[in-house]
mmCIF file of C-alpha atoms and ligand atoms in Angstrom:
data_model
loop_
_atom_site.group_PDB
_atom_site.id
_atom_site.type_symbol
_atom_site.label_atom_id
_atom_site.label_comp_id
_atom_site.label_asym_id
_atom_site.label_seq_id
_atom_site.Cartn_x
_atom_site.Cartn_y
_atom_site.Cartn_z
ATOM 1 C CA MET A 1 0.099 0.155 0.129
ATOM 2 C CA ASP A 2 0.713 3.407 -1.034
ATOM 3 C CA ALA A 3 0.792 5.557 2.000
ATOM 4 C CA PRO A 4 3.305 8.304 3.350
ATOM 5 C CA GLU A 5 6.328 7.459 4.391
ATOM 6 C CA ILE A 6 6.714 8.816 7.710
ATOM 7 C CA THR A 7 9.408 12.154 8.243
ATOM 8 C CA SER A 8 10.136 14.652 10.128
ATOM 9 C CA SER A 9 9.668 17.435 7.848
ATOM 10 C CA GLU A 10 6.369 19.191 9.699
ATOM 11 C CA PRO A 11 7.742 21.358 12.660
ATOM 12 C CA GLY A 12 6.081 20.314 15.757
ATOM 13 C CA SER A 13 4.953 16.878 14.467
ATOM 14 C CA PHE A 14 5.619 14.354 16.496
ATOM 15 C CA PRO A 15 8.402 13.033 14.857
ATOM 16 C CA TRP A 16 9.999 16.542 14.360
ATOM 17 C CA ARG A 17 9.749 16.822 18.163
ATOM 18 C CA VAL A 18 11.692 13.488 18.299
ATOM 19 C CA LEU A 19 14.551 15.207 16.696
ATOM 20 C CA HIS A 20 14.366 18.337 17.628
ATOM 21 C CA GLU A 21 12.961 17.266 21.670
ATOM 22 C CA ARG A 22 13.974 14.179 22.468
ATOM 23 C CA HIS A 23 17.226 13.703 21.074
ATOM 24 C CA PRO A 24 18.567 16.482 22.722
ATOM 25 C CA ALA A 25 17.347 15.363 25.937
ATOM 26 C CA ILE A 26 18.897 12.134 25.638
ATOM 27 C CA ILE A 27 22.527 13.717 25.099
ATOM 28 C CA LYS A 28 21.939 15.874 27.345
ATOM 29 C CA GLN A 29 20.938 12.794 29.919
ATOM 30 C CA LEU A 30 24.266 11.063 28.728
ATOM 31 C CA ARG A 31 26.508 13.756 29.380
ATOM 32 C CA SER A 32 25.575 14.449 32.699
ATOM 33 C CA HIS A 33 25.390 10.300 34.006
ATOM 34 C CA THR A 34 27.912 9.232 31.359
ATOM 35 C CA ASP A 35 32.164 9.408 32.236
ATOM 36 C CA LEU A 36 33.013 11.112 29.217
ATOM 37 C CA THR A 37 36.098 12.460 27.418
ATOM 38 C CA LEU A 38 36.016 15.998 26.037
ATOM 39 C CA ASP A 39 36.411 14.696 22.663
ATOM 40 C CA GLN A 40 33.200 12.609 23.772
ATOM 41 C CA HIS A 41 31.479 15.455 25.011
ATOM 42 C CA THR A 42 32.020 18.052 22.009
ATOM 43 C CA ALA A 43 31.089 14.943 19.540
ATOM 44 C CA LEU A 44 27.895 14.313 21.322
ATOM 45 C CA VAL A 45 27.203 17.943 21.233
ATOM 46 C CA SER A 46 27.515 18.389 17.747
ATOM 47 C CA LEU A 47 25.173 15.172 17.411
ATOM 48 C CA GLY A 48 22.324 17.231 18.860
ATOM 49 C CA ALA A 49 22.997 20.192 16.586
ATOM 50 C CA GLU A 50 22.810 18.085 13.138
ATOM 51 C CA PHE A 51 19.455 17.183 14.772
ATOM 52 C CA THR A 52 18.501 20.457 15.798
ATOM 53 C CA SER A 53 19.306 22.183 12.437
ATOM 54 C CA GLY A 54 17.190 20.387 10.790
ATOM 55 C CA ALA A 55 19.309 18.314 8.755
ATOM 56 C CA TRP A 56 17.694 14.867 9.040
ATOM 57 C CA ASP A 57 14.277 16.424 8.950
ATOM 58 C CA PRO A 58 13.182 15.456 5.247
ATOM 59 C CA SER A 59 14.841 11.532 5.748
ATOM 60 C CA PRO A 60 12.664 8.449 7.062
ATOM 61 C CA PHE A 61 11.867 9.170 10.496
ATOM 62 C CA LEU A 62 13.011 5.659 11.422
ATOM 63 C CA ARG A 63 16.501 6.043 9.382
ATOM 64 C CA ALA A 64 17.024 9.225 11.134
ATOM 65 C CA GLU A 65 16.525 7.698 14.614
ATOM 66 C CA ASN A 66 18.501 4.755 13.690
ATOM 67 C CA TYR A 67 21.317 6.429 12.833
ATOM 68 C CA PHE A 68 21.496 8.906 15.935
ATOM 69 C CA TYR A 69 21.866 5.655 17.871
ATOM 70 C CA ARG A 70 24.659 3.753 15.857
ATOM 71 C CA ARG A 71 26.069 7.861 16.536
ATOM 72 C CA ILE A 72 25.842 7.348 20.273
ATOM 73 C CA LEU A 73 27.948 4.458 19.791
ATOM 74 C CA ALA A 74 30.506 5.006 17.983
ATOM 75 C CA ILE A 75 31.162 7.898 20.176
ATOM 76 C CA THR A 76 30.967 6.015 23.269
ATOM 77 C CA ARG A 77 33.017 3.125 21.859
ATOM 78 C CA TRP A 78 30.934 0.480 21.874
ATOM 79 C CA SER A 79 32.341 -1.946 19.839
ATOM 80 C CA GLU A 80 35.855 -1.350 22.403
ATOM 81 C CA HIS A 81 34.176 -1.409 25.195
ATOM 82 C CA HIS A 82 31.101 -2.955 25.431
ATOM 83 C CA ARG A 83 29.413 -0.823 28.650
ATOM 84 C CA ASP A 84 26.178 0.466 27.632
ATOM 85 C CA PRO A 85 26.018 4.051 27.301
ATOM 86 C CA PHE A 86 22.286 3.491 28.585
ATOM 87 C CA GLY A 87 22.929 1.075 31.359
ATOM 88 C CA PHE A 88 22.939 4.139 34.326
ATOM 89 C CA LEU A 89 19.133 4.061 33.313
ATOM 90 C CA LYS A 90 18.738 0.266 33.270
ATOM 91 C CA GLN A 91 19.892 -0.200 36.125
ATOM 92 C CA GLY A 92 18.074 2.198 38.367
ATOM 93 C CA GLU A 93 14.996 0.329 36.909
ATOM 94 C CA LEU A 94 15.974 -3.093 38.592
ATOM 95 C CA THR A 95 17.413 -0.879 41.538
ATOM 96 C CA ASP A 96 14.779 0.983 41.910
ATOM 97 C CA PRO A 97 12.925 0.570 45.779
ATOM 98 C CA GLY A 98 9.152 0.337 44.222
ATOM 99 C CA LEU A 99 10.434 -2.804 41.986
ATOM 100 C CA PRO A 100 8.988 -5.653 44.754
ATOM 101 C CA HIS A 101 5.564 -3.686 45.190
ATOM 102 C CA PHE A 102 5.652 -4.039 41.065
ATOM 103 C CA LEU A 103 6.397 -7.801 41.285
ATOM 104 C CA ASP A 104 4.274 -8.950 43.762
ATOM 105 C CA THR A 105 1.418 -7.076 41.657
ATOM 106 C CA MET A 106 1.708 -9.161 38.568
ATOM 107 C CA PRO A 107 -0.893 -11.532 37.704
ATOM 108 C CA HIS A 108 -1.331 -15.527 37.630
ATOM 109 C CA GLU A 109 -3.280 -16.246 34.395
ATOM 110 C CA LEU A 110 -2.821 -16.228 30.591
ATOM 111 C CA PRO A 111 -5.074 -13.124 30.071
ATOM 112 C CA ASP A 112 -4.461 -10.548 32.765
ATOM 113 C CA LEU A 113 -0.211 -11.522 31.926
ATOM 114 C CA LEU A 114 -0.836 -10.631 28.201
ATOM 115 C CA ALA A 115 -2.100 -7.485 28.930
ATOM 116 C CA ALA A 116 0.467 -6.791 31.992
ATOM 117 C CA ALA A 117 2.935 -7.380 28.958
ATOM 118 C CA VAL A 118 1.124 -4.589 26.778
ATOM 119 C CA TRP A 119 1.589 -2.199 29.692
ATOM 120 C CA GLY A 120 4.319 -2.717 30.376
ATOM 121 C CA ASN A 121 5.183 -1.505 27.159
ATOM 122 C CA ARG A 122 4.872 1.814 28.360
ATOM 123 C CA SER A 123 7.675 2.441 30.686
ATOM 124 C CA ASP A 124 10.366 2.842 27.573
ATOM 125 C CA LEU A 125 12.563 5.163 28.728
ATOM 126 C CA SER A 126 13.855 7.268 25.457
ATOM 127 C CA PHE A 127 9.491 7.517 25.846
ATOM 128 C CA ARG A 128 10.245 9.457 29.314
ATOM 129 C CA LEU A 129 11.770 12.248 28.075
ATOM 130 C CA GLN A 130 9.699 13.777 25.584
ATOM 131 C CA SER A 131 6.818 16.441 26.629
ATOM 132 C CA GLY A 132 3.159 14.812 26.024
ATOM 133 C CA ALA A 133 3.981 10.973 26.515
ATOM 134 C CA SER A 134 0.940 10.070 29.247
ATOM 135 C CA ASP A 135 1.614 8.248 32.379
ATOM 136 C CA ALA A 136 -2.393 7.073 32.230
ATOM 137 C CA ALA A 137 -3.543 4.279 30.448
ATOM 138 C CA THR A 138 -6.649 4.698 28.976
ATOM 139 C CA GLY A 139 -7.591 0.993 26.883
ATOM 140 C CA PHE A 140 -7.122 -0.633 24.379
ATOM 141 C CA VAL A 141 -8.311 0.754 20.862
ATOM 142 C CA ARG A 142 -7.955 -2.841 19.675
ATOM 143 C CA ASP A 143 -7.674 -6.338 21.916
ATOM 144 C CA ASP A 144 -7.634 -9.521 20.064
ATOM 145 C CA ARG A 145 -6.673 -11.326 23.210
ATOM 146 C CA SER A 146 -9.874 -14.060 23.262
ATOM 147 C CA GLU A 147 -9.090 -14.707 19.633
ATOM 148 C CA VAL A 148 -5.307 -15.224 20.591
ATOM 149 C CA LEU A 149 -6.309 -16.804 23.343
ATOM 150 C CA GLY A 150 -7.692 -19.641 21.192
ATOM 151 C CA PHE A 151 -5.115 -20.070 18.721
ATOM 152 C CA LEU A 152 -2.208 -20.601 21.543
ATOM 153 C CA SER A 153 -4.412 -23.117 23.333
ATOM 154 C CA ILE A 154 -3.598 -25.170 20.726
ATOM 155 C CA GLY A 155 -0.036 -25.716 21.323
ATOM 156 C CA THR A 156 2.752 -23.904 19.601
ATOM 157 C CA PRO A 157 6.139 -25.917 19.259
ATOM 158 C CA THR A 158 8.481 -22.653 18.948
ATOM 159 C CA VAL A 159 7.590 -18.777 19.825
ATOM 160 C CA ALA A 160 9.491 -16.191 18.823
ATOM 161 C CA TYR A 161 9.113 -13.968 20.861
ATOM 162 C CA PHE A 162 10.841 -10.258 20.017
ATOM 163 C CA ALA A 163 11.811 -8.087 23.199
ATOM 164 C CA ASP A 164 11.460 -4.398 23.538
ATOM 165 C CA ASN A 165 12.455 -2.486 26.573
ATOM 166 C CA ALA A 166 14.522 -3.446 29.633
ATOM 167 C CA GLY A 167 13.354 -3.054 32.760
ATOM 168 C CA ARG A 168 9.667 -3.348 33.824
ATOM 169 C CA GLU A 169 8.204 -4.444 30.620
ATOM 170 C CA LEU A 170 11.236 -7.072 29.890
ATOM 171 C CA ILE A 171 10.223 -8.297 33.630
ATOM 172 C CA ALA A 172 6.464 -8.646 32.463
ATOM 173 C CA ASP A 173 7.545 -10.300 29.521
ATOM 174 C CA LEU A 174 9.533 -12.740 31.252
ATOM 175 C CA PHE A 175 6.517 -14.126 33.790
ATOM 176 C CA LEU A 176 4.712 -13.767 30.130
ATOM 177 C CA ILE A 177 7.361 -16.825 28.984
ATOM 178 C CA ASP A 178 7.382 -18.584 31.941
ATOM 179 C CA SER A 179 3.622 -18.826 31.498
ATOM 180 C CA LEU A 180 3.972 -20.218 28.003
ATOM 181 C CA LEU A 181 6.362 -22.389 28.472
ATOM 182 C CA GLU A 182 5.244 -23.658 32.101
ATOM 183 C CA SER A 183 1.866 -24.269 30.688
ATOM 184 C CA GLY A 184 2.719 -26.230 27.568
ATOM 185 C CA LEU A 185 1.142 -23.798 25.381
ATOM 186 C CA ALA A 186 5.005 -23.438 23.811
ATOM 187 C CA GLY A 187 7.092 -25.971 23.563
ATOM 188 C CA VAL A 188 10.412 -23.220 22.887
ATOM 189 C CA VAL A 189 10.492 -19.850 23.184
ATOM 190 C CA ASP A 190 13.053 -18.315 21.063
ATOM 191 C CA LEU A 191 13.674 -14.934 23.058
ATOM 192 C CA HIS A 192 14.778 -12.102 20.325
ATOM 193 C CA VAL A 193 16.866 -8.733 21.847
ATOM 194 C CA LYS A 194 19.427 -6.270 20.019
ATOM 195 C CA PRO A 195 22.344 -7.133 19.135
ATOM 196 C CA PHE A 196 23.685 -3.644 21.110
ATOM 197 C CA PRO A 197 22.138 -0.606 22.690
ATOM 198 C CA TYR A 198 19.214 0.891 20.670
ATOM 199 C CA PHE A 199 16.605 2.948 21.812
ATOM 200 C CA VAL A 200 17.882 3.818 24.738
ATOM 201 C CA SER A 201 16.247 1.340 26.928
ATOM 202 C CA ASP A 202 15.924 -1.829 24.527
ATOM 203 C CA VAL A 203 17.175 -5.087 25.840
ATOM 204 C CA ILE A 204 20.444 -6.321 24.909
ATOM 205 C CA ALA A 205 21.776 -9.359 26.140
ATOM 206 C CA ALA A 206 23.773 -7.964 29.433
ATOM 207 C CA ASP A 207 19.866 -6.735 30.722
ATOM 208 C CA LEU A 208 18.162 -10.904 30.712
ATOM 209 C CA THR A 209 21.213 -11.837 32.533
ATOM 210 C CA ALA A 210 20.370 -8.987 35.602
ATOM 211 C CA THR A 211 16.790 -9.505 35.068
ATOM 212 C CA VAL A 212 17.162 -12.512 35.278
ATOM 213 C CA ASP A 213 19.993 -12.065 38.570
ATOM 214 C CA ARG A 214 17.555 -9.194 40.569
ATOM 215 C CA LEU A 215 14.353 -11.400 40.462
ATOM 216 C CA ALA A 216 16.657 -14.531 41.287
ATOM 217 C CA ALA A 217 17.401 -12.105 44.745
ATOM 218 C CA GLU A 218 13.804 -11.361 45.327
ATOM 219 C CA PRO A 219 12.471 -14.120 47.387
ATOM 220 C CA GLY A 220 9.136 -15.889 46.801
ATOM 221 C CA ARG A 221 7.568 -16.072 43.334
ATOM 222 C CA PRO A 222 10.513 -13.716 41.222
ATOM 223 C CA ALA A 223 13.305 -16.333 42.966
ATOM 224 C CA GLU A 224 10.600 -19.542 41.376
ATOM 225 C CA LEU A 225 10.470 -17.848 38.601
ATOM 226 C CA ALA A 226 14.101 -16.853 37.984
ATOM 227 C CA ALA A 227 14.978 -20.554 38.624
ATOM 228 C CA ARG A 228 12.686 -21.575 35.849
ATOM 229 C CA LEU A 229 14.119 -19.074 33.515
ATOM 230 C CA VAL A 230 17.466 -20.651 34.368
ATOM 231 C CA ARG A 231 16.540 -23.767 33.889
ATOM 232 C CA ALA A 232 14.684 -23.539 30.611
ATOM 233 C CA ARG A 233 17.950 -22.108 29.189
ATOM 234 C CA HIS A 234 19.878 -24.799 30.436
ATOM 235 C CA ASP A 235 17.195 -27.289 28.572
ATOM 236 C CA GLY A 236 17.266 -25.256 25.157
ATOM 237 C CA ARG A 237 13.706 -24.431 25.716
ATOM 238 C CA LEU A 238 14.481 -20.732 26.191
ATOM 239 C CA ASN A 239 16.906 -19.715 23.766
ATOM 240 C CA LEU A 240 18.758 -15.838 22.705
ATOM 241 C CA ARG A 241 18.939 -15.028 19.700
ATOM 242 C CA ARG A 242 20.592 -11.548 19.037
ATOM 243 C CA ASP A 243 20.438 -11.084 14.982
ATOM 244 C CA ALA A 244 21.939 -7.459 13.250
ATOM 245 C CA PHE A 245 18.611 -7.602 11.132
ATOM 246 C CA GLN A 246 16.755 -6.462 14.838
ATOM 247 C CA ALA A 247 18.762 -2.762 14.955
ATOM 248 C CA ALA A 248 18.096 -2.306 11.113
ATOM 249 C CA PRO A 249 16.571 0.894 10.136
ATOM 250 C CA MET A 250 14.312 -1.106 7.580
ATOM 251 C CA SER A 251 10.848 -2.536 7.609
ATOM 252 C CA PHE A 252 10.505 -6.075 7.953
ATOM 253 C CA ASN A 253 9.589 -7.040 4.672
ATOM 254 C CA GLN A 254 13.133 -6.368 4.112
ATOM 255 C CA MET A 255 14.352 -8.421 6.076
ATOM 256 C CA PRO A 256 17.376 -10.819 4.835
ATOM 257 C CA PRO A 257 17.109 -15.063 4.549
ATOM 258 C CA GLU A 258 19.377 -15.075 7.218
ATOM 259 C CA PHE A 259 16.846 -14.071 9.342
ATOM 260 C CA GLU A 260 13.999 -15.139 8.464
ATOM 261 C CA ALA A 261 14.942 -18.877 8.484
ATOM 262 C CA GLN A 262 15.878 -17.765 12.384
ATOM 263 C CA ILE A 263 12.473 -17.229 12.635
ATOM 264 C CA ALA A 264 10.519 -19.278 9.892
ATOM 265 C CA ASP A 265 9.727 -22.316 12.046
ATOM 266 C CA ALA A 266 7.486 -20.383 15.167
ATOM 267 C CA GLY A 267 3.964 -21.212 15.379
ATOM 268 C CA ILE A 268 3.681 -17.354 15.760
ATOM 269 C CA THR A 269 5.773 -14.478 16.587
ATOM 270 C CA ILE A 270 5.156 -12.022 19.139
ATOM 271 C CA LEU A 271 6.321 -8.670 18.715
ATOM 272 C CA LYS A 272 6.946 -5.756 21.363
ATOM 273 C CA GLY A 273 6.259 -2.607 21.164
ATOM 274 C CA ASP A 274 5.974 0.503 18.871
ATOM 275 C CA LEU A 275 8.878 0.380 17.215
ATOM 276 C CA HIS A 276 8.643 -3.288 16.216
ATOM 277 C CA TYR A 277 5.136 -2.132 15.487
ATOM 278 C CA ARG A 278 6.323 0.712 12.567
ATOM 279 C CA ARG A 279 9.120 -2.442 11.610
ATOM 280 C CA LEU A 280 5.947 -5.010 10.854
ATOM 281 C CA VAL A 281 3.728 -2.412 8.684
ATOM 282 C CA GLY A 282 5.654 -0.637 7.741
ATOM 283 C CA ASP A 283 6.697 2.807 8.835
ATOM 284 C CA ARG A 284 4.369 5.010 6.891
ATOM 285 C CA LEU A 285 0.899 6.944 7.420
ATOM 286 C CA TYR A 286 -1.619 4.717 6.908
ATOM 287 C CA PRO A 287 -5.168 5.110 7.019
ATOM 288 C CA PRO A 288 -6.087 3.708 10.389
ATOM 289 C CA THR A 289 -9.258 1.595 9.093
ATOM 290 C CA THR A 290 -6.155 -0.401 6.707
ATOM 291 C CA SER A 291 -5.948 -3.833 6.636
ATOM 292 C CA PHE A 292 -2.927 -5.578 9.403
ATOM 293 C CA ALA A 293 -3.927 -8.624 7.917
ATOM 294 C CA GLU A 294 -3.658 -7.617 4.206
ATOM 295 C CA LEU A 295 -0.235 -5.277 5.333
ATOM 296 C CA THR A 296 1.305 -7.893 7.897
ATOM 297 C CA GLU A 297 0.533 -11.358 4.677
ATOM 298 C CA TYR A 298 4.373 -11.152 3.678
ATOM 299 C CA PHE A 299 5.436 -12.076 7.578
ATOM 300 C CA PRO A 300 6.658 -15.815 7.612
ATOM 301 C CA THR A 301 4.606 -16.598 10.588
ATOM 302 C CA PRO A 302 1.443 -15.727 12.626
ATOM 303 C CA VAL A 303 1.900 -12.870 14.551
ATOM 304 C CA LEU A 304 0.707 -11.131 17.714
ATOM 305 C CA VAL A 305 1.627 -7.580 18.616
ATOM 306 C CA LEU A 306 1.577 -6.343 22.314
ATOM 307 C CA ARG A 307 1.963 -2.050 21.924
ATOM 308 C CA THR A 308 1.341 0.927 23.833
ATOM 309 C CA LEU A 309 0.850 3.724 20.688
ATOM 310 C CA LYS A 310 3.773 5.851 20.740
ATOM 311 C CA SER A 311 4.017 7.037 17.169
ATOM 312 C CA GLU A 312 1.921 7.742 14.447
ATOM 313 C CA VAL A 313 1.313 4.344 12.588
ATOM 314 C CA ILE A 314 -1.665 2.317 12.880
ATOM 315 C CA THR A 315 -3.966 0.115 11.069
ATOM 316 C CA GLY A 316 -6.365 -2.491 12.138
ATOM 317 C CA LEU A 317 -9.012 -0.273 13.417
ATOM 318 C CA ALA A 318 -12.719 -0.158 13.529
ATOM 319 C CA PRO A 319 -14.012 3.038 11.963
ATOM 320 C CA SER A 320 -15.857 3.603 15.016
ATOM 321 C CA THR A 321 -12.873 3.260 17.152
ATOM 322 C CA VAL A 322 -11.295 5.600 14.671
ATOM 323 C CA ALA A 323 -14.435 8.550 14.955
ATOM 324 C CA GLU A 324 -14.477 8.000 18.744
ATOM 325 C CA LEU A 325 -10.716 8.142 19.269
ATOM 326 C CA ASP A 326 -10.475 11.647 17.122
ATOM 327 C CA ALA A 327 -13.476 12.920 18.728
ATOM 328 C CA THR A 328 -11.173 13.522 21.422
ATOM 329 C CA GLY A 329 -9.642 15.208 20.602
ATOM 330 C CA GLU A 330 -6.778 14.158 21.517
ATOM 331 C CA PRO A 331 -3.216 12.829 19.987
ATOM 332 C CA TRP A 332 -4.525 9.447 21.382
ATOM 333 C CA ARG A 333 -1.936 8.038 18.501
ATOM 334 C CA THR A 334 1.545 9.085 20.041
ATOM 335 C CA THR A 335 1.196 9.295 23.419
ATOM 336 C CA GLY A 336 1.198 6.256 25.193
ATOM 337 C CA ALA A 337 -1.913 5.706 26.762
ATOM 338 C CA HIS A 338 -3.379 3.811 24.628
ATOM 339 C CA ALA A 339 -2.788 -0.042 23.247
ATOM 340 C CA LEU A 340 -3.001 -2.981 21.389
ATOM 341 C CA ILE A 341 -4.064 -6.412 21.307
ATOM 342 C CA GLN A 342 -3.322 -6.986 17.635
ATOM 343 C CA HIS A 343 -3.096 -10.841 15.829
ATOM 344 C CA ARG A 344 -3.045 -12.470 12.667
ATOM 345 C CA PRO A 345 -3.129 -15.495 12.042
HETATM 346 O O1 F6P B 401 10.125 1.229 22.860
HETATM 347 P P1 F6P B 401 9.346 1.244 21.883
HETATM 348 O O2 F6P B 401 7.875 0.798 21.923
HETATM 349 O O3 F6P B 401 9.611 0.149 20.521
HETATM 350 O O4 F6P B 401 9.176 2.482 21.587
HETATM 351 C C1 F6P B 401 10.048 3.077 20.931
HETATM 352 C C2 F6P B 401 8.995 4.087 20.259
HETATM 353 O O5 F6P B 401 9.646 5.941 20.723
HETATM 354 C C3 F6P B 401 9.696 6.124 19.256
HETATM 355 O O6 F6P B 401 11.337 6.945 19.687
HETATM 356 C C4 F6P B 401 9.643 7.452 19.384
HETATM 357 O O7 F6P B 401 7.724 7.263 19.553
HETATM 358 C C5 F6P B 401 9.800 5.678 17.920
HETATM 359 O O8 F6P B 401 10.714 5.798 17.464
HETATM 360 C C6 F6P B 401 9.854 4.435 18.720
HETATM 361 O O9 F6P B 401 8.596 3.652 18.027
#
């Protein structure tokens, strides 16, 4: 479908504000919390200026954002030290005094675990840096849960799970993954993480280890969960995948054969978060009633999206839902207050 590709050309628009407000805020935070050389400070300042100058505005939004995070890695010399420039923020999530209470509130039943994994997606650390991000959870713009529960009840030998953010979102993901494995609904879960730090809080392999260790230190249900996850890793029922394509500025319909081969056997792919959605359907301004099933037909497996709405891309909504949301006058596509459980068998 030929919907226009999203760029940041319109001053004041959501993607414009990401490049002109969020990116400088991320740089400011990095510069005040990370041990950097003078040259690195200078390079970060000029990276920020590159974005506020408008040089990236006409580029595809996805490509501009991707470039920003790649440049941060180059400046902070990730490839030499493998020190996560956003590690201080991720660490803060795991040492948060409110975490034990959050763990206590984790539900037990699959429908509720699916919802917890969706709402966990609001806790994306790059998103919280922008004005207009909402703390309120309003509701689902589409909820295919009963359909997907029926689909999952048949049992799936392999589930591909594309993780999004570290911290509370990953914790909710791990509760869900454990439930799928323990109930036998999934034989194996292949957990896809990013190959390097990306979009501030995206999960990398080290985050999985740190999170399981943190869970293990919390007596009761969290520690039991951690023990089961460690066992599942050893038994080959929980596998970690980190392909470079997971951090590429491309839609999934451009996936190379090597990546496709990694997911082709999955009975379903669960995609977490906003960015995966943009890559799944294409980062384009579709009419929101555009068929999600048709747009995702190319994807090699059935898909389940668990996402809060944090960018302008949305498809598969009922006309009445769109009319209701538009009538609120709120920027409902981008505040993170609305969520989506969308399934294509
Ligand atoms: O962590 P998520 O849910 O993928 O969200 C990250 C989102 O934040 C943004 O940076 C701005 O919405 C998007 O580019 C991206 O889709």
